mmCIF file of C-alpha atoms and ligand atoms in Angstrom:
data_model
loop_
_atom_site.group_PDB
_atom_site.id
_atom_site.type_symbol
_atom_site.label_atom_id
_atom_site.label_comp_id
_atom_site.label_asym_id
_atom_site.label_seq_id
_atom_site.Cartn_x
_atom_site.Cartn_y
_atom_site.Cartn_z
ATOM 1 C CA MET V 169 67.107 185.172 -63.056
ATOM 2 C CA THR V 170 69.793 187.536 -64.431
ATOM 3 C CA ASP V 171 70.276 188.109 -67.864
ATOM 4 C CA SER V 172 74.175 186.367 -67.625
ATOM 5 C CA ARG V 173 72.516 183.468 -67.154
ATOM 6 C CA ALA V 174 69.789 183.464 -69.780
ATOM 7 C CA PRO V 175 70.268 180.154 -71.494
ATOM 8 C CA SER V 176 70.803 179.981 -75.040
ATOM 9 C CA PRO V 177 70.151 176.886 -76.745
ATOM 10 C CA ALA V 178 73.555 176.327 -77.964
ATOM 11 C CA ASP V 179 75.668 176.962 -75.169
ATOM 12 C CA HIS V 180 74.317 174.047 -72.702
ATOM 13 C CA PRO V 181 73.861 170.102 -73.634
ATOM 14 C CA ALA V 182 70.687 169.406 -74.278
ATOM 15 C CA GLY V 183 68.272 168.750 -71.842
ATOM 16 C CA ARG V 184 70.240 170.270 -68.723
ATOM 17 C CA HIS V 185 68.125 172.322 -66.694
ATOM 18 C CA CYS V 186 69.249 174.662 -63.822
ATOM 19 C CA GLY V 187 67.667 177.326 -61.526
ATOM 20 C CA PHE V 188 67.927 179.033 -57.850
ATOM 21 C CA VAL V 189 64.976 178.425 -55.397
ATOM 22 C CA ALA V 190 64.662 180.427 -52.918
ATOM 23 C CA LEU V 191 63.375 179.107 -49.207
ATOM 24 C CA VAL V 192 61.886 182.351 -47.719
ATOM 25 C CA GLY V 193 59.921 182.677 -44.468
ATOM 26 C CA ALA V 194 59.588 183.682 -40.970
ATOM 27 C CA PRO V 195 62.363 182.929 -38.397
ATOM 28 C CA ASN V 196 62.056 179.329 -37.063
ATOM 29 C CA VAL V 197 59.962 177.951 -39.776
ATOM 30 C CA GLY V 198 62.612 175.419 -40.587
ATOM 31 C CA LYS V 199 64.546 176.700 -43.414
ATOM 32 C CA SER V 200 67.726 175.598 -42.532
ATOM 33 C CA THR V 201 66.828 172.384 -41.437
ATOM 34 C CA LEU V 202 65.103 171.811 -44.860
ATOM 35 C CA VAL V 203 68.400 173.099 -46.635
ATOM 36 C CA ASN V 204 70.439 170.620 -44.620
ATOM 37 C CA ARG V 205 68.564 167.941 -45.488
ATOM 38 C CA LEU V 206 68.460 169.053 -49.495
ATOM 39 C CA ALA V 207 72.489 169.253 -49.172
ATOM 40 C CA GLY V 208 72.406 165.824 -47.479
ATOM 41 C CA ALA V 209 75.052 167.585 -45.273
ATOM 42 C CA ARG V 210 74.848 170.203 -42.569
ATOM 43 C CA VAL V 211 75.470 173.454 -44.334
ATOM 44 C CA SER V 212 73.543 175.968 -42.257
ATOM 45 C CA ILE V 213 73.224 176.037 -38.986
ATOM 46 C CA VAL V 214 69.816 175.326 -36.875
ATOM 47 C CA SER V 215 68.695 176.437 -33.386
ATOM 48 C CA PRO V 216 64.999 176.773 -31.603
ATOM 49 C CA LYS V 217 66.223 180.277 -31.367
ATOM 50 C CA ALA V 218 64.913 182.879 -34.198
ATOM 51 C CA GLN V 219 67.199 184.525 -36.295
ATOM 52 C CA THR V 220 70.358 182.085 -36.194
ATOM 53 C CA THR V 221 70.878 182.069 -39.805
ATOM 54 C CA ARG V 222 72.812 185.072 -40.821
ATOM 55 C CA THR V 223 74.302 184.346 -43.946
ATOM 56 C CA ARG V 224 73.093 183.067 -47.552
ATOM 57 C CA VAL V 225 73.391 179.288 -47.392
ATOM 58 C CA LEU V 226 72.895 177.429 -50.837
ATOM 59 C CA ALA V 227 72.041 173.448 -51.059
ATOM 60 C CA ILE V 228 72.839 171.869 -54.309
ATOM 61 C CA ARG V 229 70.789 169.006 -55.788
ATOM 62 C CA MET V 230 70.523 167.169 -59.077
ATOM 63 C CA VAL V 231 67.698 165.605 -60.340
ATOM 64 C CA GLU V 232 68.832 163.802 -63.436
ATOM 65 C CA GLU V 233 69.916 166.097 -65.634
ATOM 66 C CA THR V 234 68.081 169.150 -63.477
ATOM 67 C CA GLN V 235 70.386 171.127 -60.924
ATOM 68 C CA ILE V 236 68.120 173.139 -58.429
ATOM 69 C CA VAL V 237 70.212 175.765 -56.460
ATOM 70 C CA PHE V 238 68.389 176.078 -52.966
ATOM 71 C CA VAL V 239 68.824 179.176 -51.469
ATOM 72 C CA ASP V 240 68.574 179.257 -47.347
ATOM 73 C CA THR V 241 67.909 182.718 -46.111
ATOM 74 C CA PRO V 242 67.747 184.362 -42.851
ATOM 75 C CA GLY V 243 64.383 184.559 -41.756
ATOM 76 C CA ILE V 244 62.046 187.727 -43.053
ATOM 77 C CA PHE V 245 61.134 189.956 -40.159
ATOM 78 C CA GLN V 246 60.616 193.642 -39.042
ATOM 79 C CA SER V 247 63.406 195.151 -37.912
ATOM 80 C CA SER V 248 64.824 198.541 -37.416
ATOM 81 C CA ARG V 249 68.138 197.290 -36.322
ATOM 82 C CA ARG V 250 70.710 197.944 -38.986
ATOM 83 C CA PHE V 251 72.442 194.466 -38.690
ATOM 84 C CA GLU V 252 68.997 192.529 -38.779
ATOM 85 C CA ARG V 253 67.994 194.469 -41.485
ATOM 86 C CA ALA V 254 71.097 193.472 -43.704
ATOM 87 C CA MET V 255 69.958 190.106 -42.767
ATOM 88 C CA VAL V 256 66.472 190.523 -43.988
ATOM 89 C CA ASP V 257 67.514 192.367 -47.383
ATOM 90 C CA ALA V 258 69.599 189.217 -47.904
ATOM 91 C CA ALA V 259 66.709 187.248 -48.075
ATOM 92 C CA TRP V 260 64.323 189.402 -50.170
ATOM 93 C CA ARG V 261 67.518 189.838 -52.573
ATOM 94 C CA GLY V 262 67.681 186.049 -52.885
ATOM 95 C CA ALA V 263 63.804 185.923 -53.308
ATOM 96 C CA ALA V 264 64.213 188.598 -56.374
ATOM 97 C CA ASP V 265 66.719 186.618 -57.456
ATOM 98 C CA ALA V 266 64.994 183.080 -57.718
ATOM 99 C CA ASP V 267 63.382 181.215 -60.400
ATOM 100 C CA LEU V 268 60.971 179.731 -57.883
ATOM 101 C CA VAL V 269 60.188 181.074 -54.154
ATOM 102 C CA VAL V 270 59.263 178.545 -51.973
ATOM 103 C CA CYS V 271 57.540 180.113 -48.694
ATOM 104 C CA LEU V 272 57.745 177.916 -45.603
ATOM 105 C CA LEU V 273 54.841 177.635 -43.032
ATOM 106 C CA ASP V 274 55.063 175.923 -39.636
ATOM 107 C CA ALA V 275 51.884 173.405 -40.051
ATOM 108 C CA ARG V 276 51.547 174.624 -36.051
ATOM 109 C CA HIS V 277 51.045 178.526 -37.049
ATOM 110 C CA GLY V 278 49.934 178.274 -40.538
ATOM 111 C CA LEU V 279 48.819 181.667 -41.810
ATOM 112 C CA ASP V 280 49.506 183.677 -38.794
ATOM 113 C CA ALA V 281 50.802 187.307 -39.167
ATOM 114 C CA ALA V 282 54.172 186.733 -40.127
ATOM 115 C CA ALA V 283 53.308 184.646 -42.803
ATOM 116 C CA ARG V 284 50.690 186.705 -44.234
ATOM 117 C CA ASN V 285 52.887 189.485 -44.435
ATOM 118 C CA ILE V 286 55.643 187.728 -46.484
ATOM 119 C CA LEU V 287 52.987 186.539 -49.033
ATOM 120 C CA ASP V 288 51.591 190.026 -49.203
ATOM 121 C CA ARG V 289 55.027 191.275 -50.138
ATOM 122 C CA LEU V 290 56.140 188.442 -52.621
ATOM 123 C CA ALA V 291 52.273 188.897 -54.314
ATOM 124 C CA ALA V 292 52.923 192.979 -54.391
ATOM 125 C CA ALA V 293 56.249 192.122 -56.140
ATOM 126 C CA GLY V 294 54.666 189.698 -58.563
ATOM 127 C CA ARG V 295 55.977 186.838 -57.774
ATOM 128 C CA THR V 296 54.311 183.322 -57.837
ATOM 129 C CA VAL V 297 55.088 181.241 -54.951
ATOM 130 C CA SER V 298 54.849 177.832 -54.119
ATOM 131 C CA VAL V 299 54.022 177.028 -50.588
ATOM 132 C CA ALA V 300 55.553 174.442 -48.183
ATOM 133 C CA ILE V 301 53.445 173.466 -45.042
ATOM 134 C CA ASN V 302 56.865 172.403 -42.869
ATOM 135 C CA LYS V 303 56.488 170.080 -39.395
ATOM 136 C CA VAL V 304 53.470 168.207 -40.401
ATOM 137 C CA ASP V 305 54.855 165.832 -38.225
ATOM 138 C CA LEU V 306 54.085 167.996 -35.184
ATOM 139 C CA VAL V 307 50.160 168.324 -36.354
ATOM 140 C CA LYS V 308 46.858 165.909 -37.188
ATOM 141 C CA PRO V 309 46.864 165.573 -40.868
ATOM 142 C CA ALA V 310 43.186 166.645 -40.143
ATOM 143 C CA ALA V 311 44.489 170.026 -39.219
ATOM 144 C CA LEU V 312 45.970 170.606 -42.703
ATOM 145 C CA LEU V 313 42.797 170.652 -44.641
ATOM 146 C CA PRO V 314 41.572 174.099 -43.356
ATOM 147 C CA LEU V 315 44.881 175.713 -43.950
ATOM 148 C CA THR V 316 45.258 174.538 -47.615
ATOM 149 C CA ALA V 317 41.573 175.956 -47.519
ATOM 150 C CA ARG V 318 42.443 178.876 -46.583
ATOM 151 C CA LEU V 319 45.808 178.658 -48.605
ATOM 152 C CA ALA V 320 43.516 178.230 -51.767
ATOM 153 C CA GLU V 321 41.455 181.340 -50.905
ATOM 154 C CA GLN V 322 44.512 183.478 -51.656
ATOM 155 C CA GLY V 323 45.243 181.820 -54.810
ATOM 156 C CA LEU V 324 47.878 179.463 -53.532
ATOM 157 C CA THR V 325 47.699 176.227 -54.678
ATOM 158 C CA ASP V 326 51.146 175.151 -55.057
ATOM 159 C CA ILE V 327 51.229 173.432 -51.898
ATOM 160 C CA TRP V 328 53.667 170.541 -50.505
ATOM 161 C CA MET V 329 53.666 169.005 -46.963
ATOM 162 C CA ILE V 330 57.009 168.328 -45.379
ATOM 163 C CA SER V 331 58.475 167.420 -42.509
ATOM 164 C CA ALA V 332 62.309 168.822 -43.177
ATOM 165 C CA LEU V 333 63.425 167.186 -39.748
ATOM 166 C CA HIS V 334 62.111 163.777 -40.632
ATOM 167 C CA GLY V 335 62.542 163.836 -44.371
ATOM 168 C CA ASP V 336 58.543 163.216 -45.196
ATOM 169 C CA GLY V 337 57.576 164.811 -48.671
ATOM 170 C CA VAL V 338 60.712 166.427 -49.666
ATOM 171 C CA ALA V 339 61.395 163.978 -52.256
ATOM 172 C CA GLU V 340 58.216 164.926 -53.802
ATOM 173 C CA MET V 341 58.733 168.596 -53.608
ATOM 174 C CA VAL V 342 62.022 168.235 -54.962
ATOM 175 C CA ALA V 343 60.844 166.033 -57.840
ATOM 176 C CA GLY V 344 58.141 168.836 -58.498
ATOM 177 C CA ILE V 345 60.383 171.537 -58.060
ATOM 178 C CA ALA V 346 62.958 170.029 -60.767
ATOM 179 C CA GLY V 347 59.985 169.884 -63.554
ATOM 180 C CA ARG V 348 59.841 173.431 -63.077
ATOM 181 C CA MET V 349 63.563 174.291 -63.439
ATOM 182 C CA PRO V 350 64.321 176.548 -67.138
ATOM 183 C CA ALA V 351 66.939 174.758 -69.615
ATOM 184 C CA GLY V 352 69.972 176.304 -68.858
ATOM 185 C CA PRO V 353 73.583 174.944 -67.922
ATOM 186 C CA TRP V 354 74.689 173.943 -64.467
ATOM 187 C CA LEU V 355 75.955 176.494 -62.573
ATOM 188 C CA TYR V 356 78.118 173.941 -60.319
ATOM 189 C CA PRO V 357 79.920 170.630 -60.790
ATOM 190 C CA PRO V 358 77.231 168.138 -60.391
ATOM 191 C CA ASP V 359 78.806 166.585 -57.120
ATOM 192 C CA GLN V 360 78.780 169.955 -55.056
ATOM 193 C CA LEU V 361 76.357 170.007 -52.289
ATOM 194 C CA THR V 362 76.716 173.550 -51.241
ATOM 195 C CA ASP V 363 78.725 176.905 -51.920
ATOM 196 C CA MET V 364 79.813 177.100 -48.630
ATOM 197 C CA THR V 365 83.612 177.462 -47.891
ATOM 198 C CA ASP V 366 85.181 174.890 -45.054
ATOM 199 C CA ARG V 367 86.378 178.287 -43.272
ATOM 200 C CA LEU V 368 82.676 179.656 -43.088
ATOM 201 C CA THR V 369 81.331 176.321 -42.380
ATOM 202 C CA ALA V 370 83.896 176.005 -39.494
ATOM 203 C CA ALA V 371 83.014 179.218 -38.062
ATOM 204 C CA GLU V 372 79.022 178.490 -38.410
ATOM 205 C CA VAL V 373 79.658 174.901 -36.553
ATOM 206 C CA THR V 374 81.354 177.191 -33.478
ATOM 207 C CA ARG V 375 78.725 179.982 -33.727
ATOM 208 C CA GLU V 376 75.986 176.754 -33.518
ATOM 209 C CA LYS V 377 77.509 175.713 -30.594
ATOM 210 C CA VAL V 378 77.504 179.446 -29.052
ATOM 211 C CA PHE V 379 73.720 179.363 -29.685
ATOM 212 C CA HIS V 380 73.213 175.894 -27.842
ATOM 213 C CA LEU V 381 75.539 176.700 -24.782
ATOM 214 C CA LEU V 382 75.131 180.598 -24.048
ATOM 215 C CA HIS V 383 71.591 182.011 -23.159
ATOM 216 C CA ASP V 384 69.270 184.605 -23.934
ATOM 217 C CA GLU V 385 70.576 187.855 -25.533
ATOM 218 C CA LEU V 386 74.390 186.490 -25.579
ATOM 219 C CA PRO V 387 74.288 184.581 -28.948
ATOM 220 C CA TYR V 388 72.876 187.431 -30.839
ATOM 221 C CA ALA V 389 75.856 189.956 -29.936
ATOM 222 C CA ILE V 390 78.753 186.956 -31.034
ATOM 223 C CA ALA V 391 80.369 186.812 -34.480
ATOM 224 C CA VAL V 392 82.694 183.953 -34.929
ATOM 225 C CA GLU V 393 85.372 184.290 -37.807
ATOM 226 C CA THR V 394 88.151 181.746 -38.901
ATOM 227 C CA GLU V 395 90.966 183.299 -38.903
ATOM 228 C CA THR V 396 93.806 180.726 -39.369
ATOM 229 C CA TRP V 397 93.561 177.306 -41.199
ATOM 230 C CA GLU V 398 96.680 175.321 -41.445
ATOM 231 C CA ASP V 399 96.859 171.587 -43.250
ATOM 232 C CA PHE V 400 99.304 169.518 -41.612
ATOM 233 C CA ARG V 401 100.808 166.420 -43.386
ATOM 234 C CA ASP V 402 99.441 164.039 -41.331
ATOM 235 C CA GLY V 403 96.122 164.842 -42.609
ATOM 236 C CA SER V 404 94.934 166.847 -39.655
ATOM 237 C CA VAL V 405 94.169 170.845 -39.511
ATOM 238 C CA ARG V 406 94.774 173.512 -37.282
ATOM 239 C CA ILE V 407 91.801 175.997 -36.908
ATOM 240 C CA GLY V 408 92.198 179.075 -35.509
ATOM 241 C CA GLN V 409 88.919 181.030 -34.889
ATOM 242 C CA ILE V 410 87.644 184.415 -33.123
ATOM 243 C CA ILE V 411 84.679 184.781 -31.043
ATOM 244 C CA PHE V 412 83.764 188.589 -31.362
ATOM 245 C CA VAL V 413 81.711 189.666 -28.225
ATOM 246 C CA GLU V 414 80.711 193.358 -28.202
ATOM 247 C CA ARG V 415 81.201 194.314 -24.796
ATOM 248 C CA GLU V 416 84.031 193.652 -22.429
ATOM 249 C CA ASN V 417 81.298 192.260 -19.486
ATOM 250 C CA GLN V 418 80.595 189.712 -22.368
ATOM 251 C CA ARG V 419 84.008 187.917 -22.261
ATOM 252 C CA PRO V 420 83.984 186.108 -19.214
ATOM 253 C CA ILE V 421 80.847 184.767 -19.764
ATOM 254 C CA VAL V 422 81.940 183.321 -22.783
ATOM 255 C CA LEU V 423 85.188 182.287 -21.164
ATOM 256 C CA GLY V 424 83.002 180.738 -18.013
ATOM 257 C CA LYS V 425 84.266 179.462 -14.896
ATOM 258 C CA GLY V 426 88.282 178.735 -15.300
ATOM 259 C CA GLY V 427 87.515 178.921 -19.460
ATOM 260 C CA GLN V 428 85.080 176.446 -18.828
ATOM 261 C CA MET V 429 82.171 177.268 -21.305
ATOM 262 C CA VAL V 430 84.856 178.052 -24.315
ATOM 263 C CA ARG V 431 86.228 174.849 -23.358
ATOM 264 C CA ARG V 432 82.740 173.190 -24.154
ATOM 265 C CA ILE V 433 82.250 175.395 -27.135
ATOM 266 C CA ARG V 434 85.759 174.049 -28.221
ATOM 267 C CA THR V 435 84.927 170.325 -27.412
ATOM 268 C CA ALA V 436 81.628 170.626 -29.227
ATOM 269 C CA ALA V 437 82.496 172.460 -32.429
ATOM 270 C CA GLN V 438 85.752 170.086 -32.877
ATOM 271 C CA ARG V 439 83.863 167.130 -32.721
ATOM 272 C CA ASP V 440 81.288 168.251 -35.098
ATOM 273 C CA LEU V 441 84.116 169.318 -37.630
ATOM 274 C CA GLU V 442 86.034 166.112 -37.314
ATOM 275 C CA ALA V 443 82.649 164.506 -38.545
ATOM 276 C CA MET V 444 81.916 166.885 -40.960
ATOM 277 C CA PHE V 445 85.165 167.458 -42.642
ATOM 278 C CA ASP V 446 86.539 163.649 -41.683
ATOM 279 C CA ARG V 447 89.696 164.568 -40.033
ATOM 280 C CA ARG V 448 91.625 165.401 -37.105
ATOM 281 C CA VAL V 449 90.616 168.875 -36.008
ATOM 282 C CA HIS V 450 92.655 170.784 -33.635
ATOM 283 C CA LEU V 451 90.877 173.930 -32.961
ATOM 284 C CA PHE V 452 91.711 177.076 -31.360
ATOM 285 C CA LEU V 453 89.158 179.721 -30.092
ATOM 286 C CA HIS V 454 90.104 183.337 -28.718
ATOM 287 C CA ILE V 455 87.700 185.521 -27.876
ATOM 288 C CA LYS V 456 88.004 189.056 -28.570
ATOM 289 C CA THR V 457 86.055 192.420 -27.728
ATOM 290 C CA ALA V 458 84.867 194.415 -31.092
ATOM 291 C CA PRO V 459 82.035 196.820 -29.689
ATOM 292 C CA ARG V 460 81.132 197.512 -33.320
ATOM 293 C CA TRP V 461 81.297 194.391 -35.239
ATOM 294 C CA ARG V 462 77.871 195.094 -36.353
ATOM 295 C CA ASP V 463 78.925 198.086 -38.166
ATOM 296 C CA ASP V 464 82.012 196.799 -39.642
ATOM 297 C CA PRO V 465 81.810 196.162 -43.678
ATOM 298 C CA ASP V 466 84.481 193.380 -43.344
ATOM 299 C CA ARG V 467 82.311 191.294 -40.925
ATOM 300 C CA TYR V 468 79.015 191.727 -43.407
ATOM 301 C CA ARG V 469 81.355 190.379 -46.345
ATOM 302 C CA ASP V 470 82.480 187.401 -44.293
ATOM 303 C CA MET V 471 78.763 186.269 -43.829
ATOM 304 C CA GLY V 472 77.689 187.182 -47.595
ATOM 305 C CA LEU V 473 75.647 190.316 -46.572
ATOM 306 C CA ASP V 474 75.998 194.109 -47.794
ATOM 307 C CA LEU V 475 75.927 196.738 -45.009
ATOM 308 C CA PRO V 476 72.992 198.736 -45.363
ATOM 309 C CA PRO V 477 72.301 202.360 -44.591
ATOM 310 C CA PRO V 478 72.539 203.598 -41.197
ATOM 311 C CA GLU V 479 69.238 205.248 -41.086
ATOM 312 C CA PRO V 480 65.840 203.115 -40.829
ATOM 313 C CA ARG V 481 64.024 202.607 -44.106
ATOM 314 C CA GLN V 482 59.963 201.825 -44.416
ATOM 315 C CA GLY V 483 58.908 198.857 -45.492
HETATM 316 P P1 GDP N 727 64.945 178.765 -39.723
HETATM 317 O O1 GDP N 727 65.114 179.627 -38.715
HETATM 318 O O2 GDP N 727 63.511 179.197 -40.351
HETATM 319 O O3 GDP N 727 66.250 178.190 -40.508
HETATM 320 O O4 GDP N 727 64.622 177.366 -38.877
HETATM 321 P P2 GDP N 727 65.631 176.132 -38.424
HETATM 322 O O5 GDP N 727 65.814 175.346 -39.544
HETATM 323 O O6 GDP N 727 66.578 176.726 -37.502
HETATM 324 O O7 GDP N 727 64.508 175.402 -37.408
HETATM 325 C C1 GDP N 727 63.884 175.783 -36.083
HETATM 326 C C2 GDP N 727 63.569 174.851 -35.111
HETATM 327 O O8 GDP N 727 62.551 174.015 -35.920
HETATM 328 C C3 GDP N 727 64.434 173.941 -35.165
HETATM 329 O O9 GDP N 727 64.413 173.850 -33.718
HETATM 330 C C4 GDP N 727 64.285 172.669 -35.980
HETATM 331 O O10 GDP N 727 64.645 171.749 -35.330
HETATM 332 C C5 GDP N 727 62.870 172.572 -36.019
HETATM 333 N N1 GDP N 727 62.609 171.867 -37.296
HETATM 334 C C6 GDP N 727 62.642 172.169 -38.244
HETATM 335 N N2 GDP N 727 61.888 171.419 -38.885
HETATM 336 C C7 GDP N 727 61.261 170.404 -38.433
HETATM 337 C C8 GDP N 727 60.228 169.893 -38.627
HETATM 338 O O11 GDP N 727 59.919 169.182 -40.036
HETATM 339 N N3 GDP N 727 59.885 168.881 -37.885
HETATM 340 C C9 GDP N 727 59.919 169.418 -36.409
HETATM 341 N N4 GDP N 727 59.278 168.606 -35.157
HETATM 342 N N5 GDP N 727 61.012 170.225 -36.252
HETATM 343 C C10 GDP N 727 61.305 170.832 -37.046
HETATM 344 MG MG1 MG N 728 67.538 179.530 -40.755
#
């Protein structure tokens, strides 16, 4: 962890522990699903499509006097696209800063090429890694034995079996992780679940609906930004958001026939936001064409990413 956080016994109440746990893994292994379960709330968007997670999202868990800060990361994968490299860089940064790295595997795919690549890089960086085999609900228990044997051959013996979706094994994993957090002061108030702001959460919820309702490559071309947020005295909130598309010809698709598609996105997002924030929400969506939003540093900053240099890097 960073030096500024290095705990001295004098500056925190006795017995307190705190640490960062990076959840890494290939796209779609279930990192965001796990983070949502850990936070006990939906803080990270989940979809069956790869590369939905763009920002770094935290779930904060207390186990007695220990605070565990789980960091959801965008999936790690090879890419030459600048925007995607920013996501992957964020994932690696999350791993580098962490007190503990947990690599998620999909129980169905085990040690496939994507998983091996990530584990090799972590090993090369000298990181000790714990493994969480996720989606155990989708395989027969007997199928897990050869996988754990193969992991053991690689020196990976610290293994949890979980179902992020259904919750099996997650409490045991959290308890195990809590025992490994270094002594130190808590970084967040003990009742805080995440560091996501409401504005960012609101934008992510709309983006999740875009992923669910639009097809093919289009969701990947879209960014959502919360532009305005107005609290009203009656407890309701008016949220104005911009849906950025990259090309003019994507606008009518997001809009749909007679505005049908954007209405569906709005209705679904508004319903979720009302449940999440427990208040009336008036959601307004505007569609804007911003051909170069992927190269705009402001868009990246909103997403907690740094804009990488334009030329492809090695590795
Ligand atoms: P990420 O890309 O690693 O963040 O993966 P997501 O959390 O977005 O999940 C990808 C897909 O896997 C989604 O459709 C999830 O519902 C599904 N999924 C995640 N965890 C589990 C699990 O434990 N069991 C099952 N059956 N599905 C899961
Ligand atoms: Mg994700």
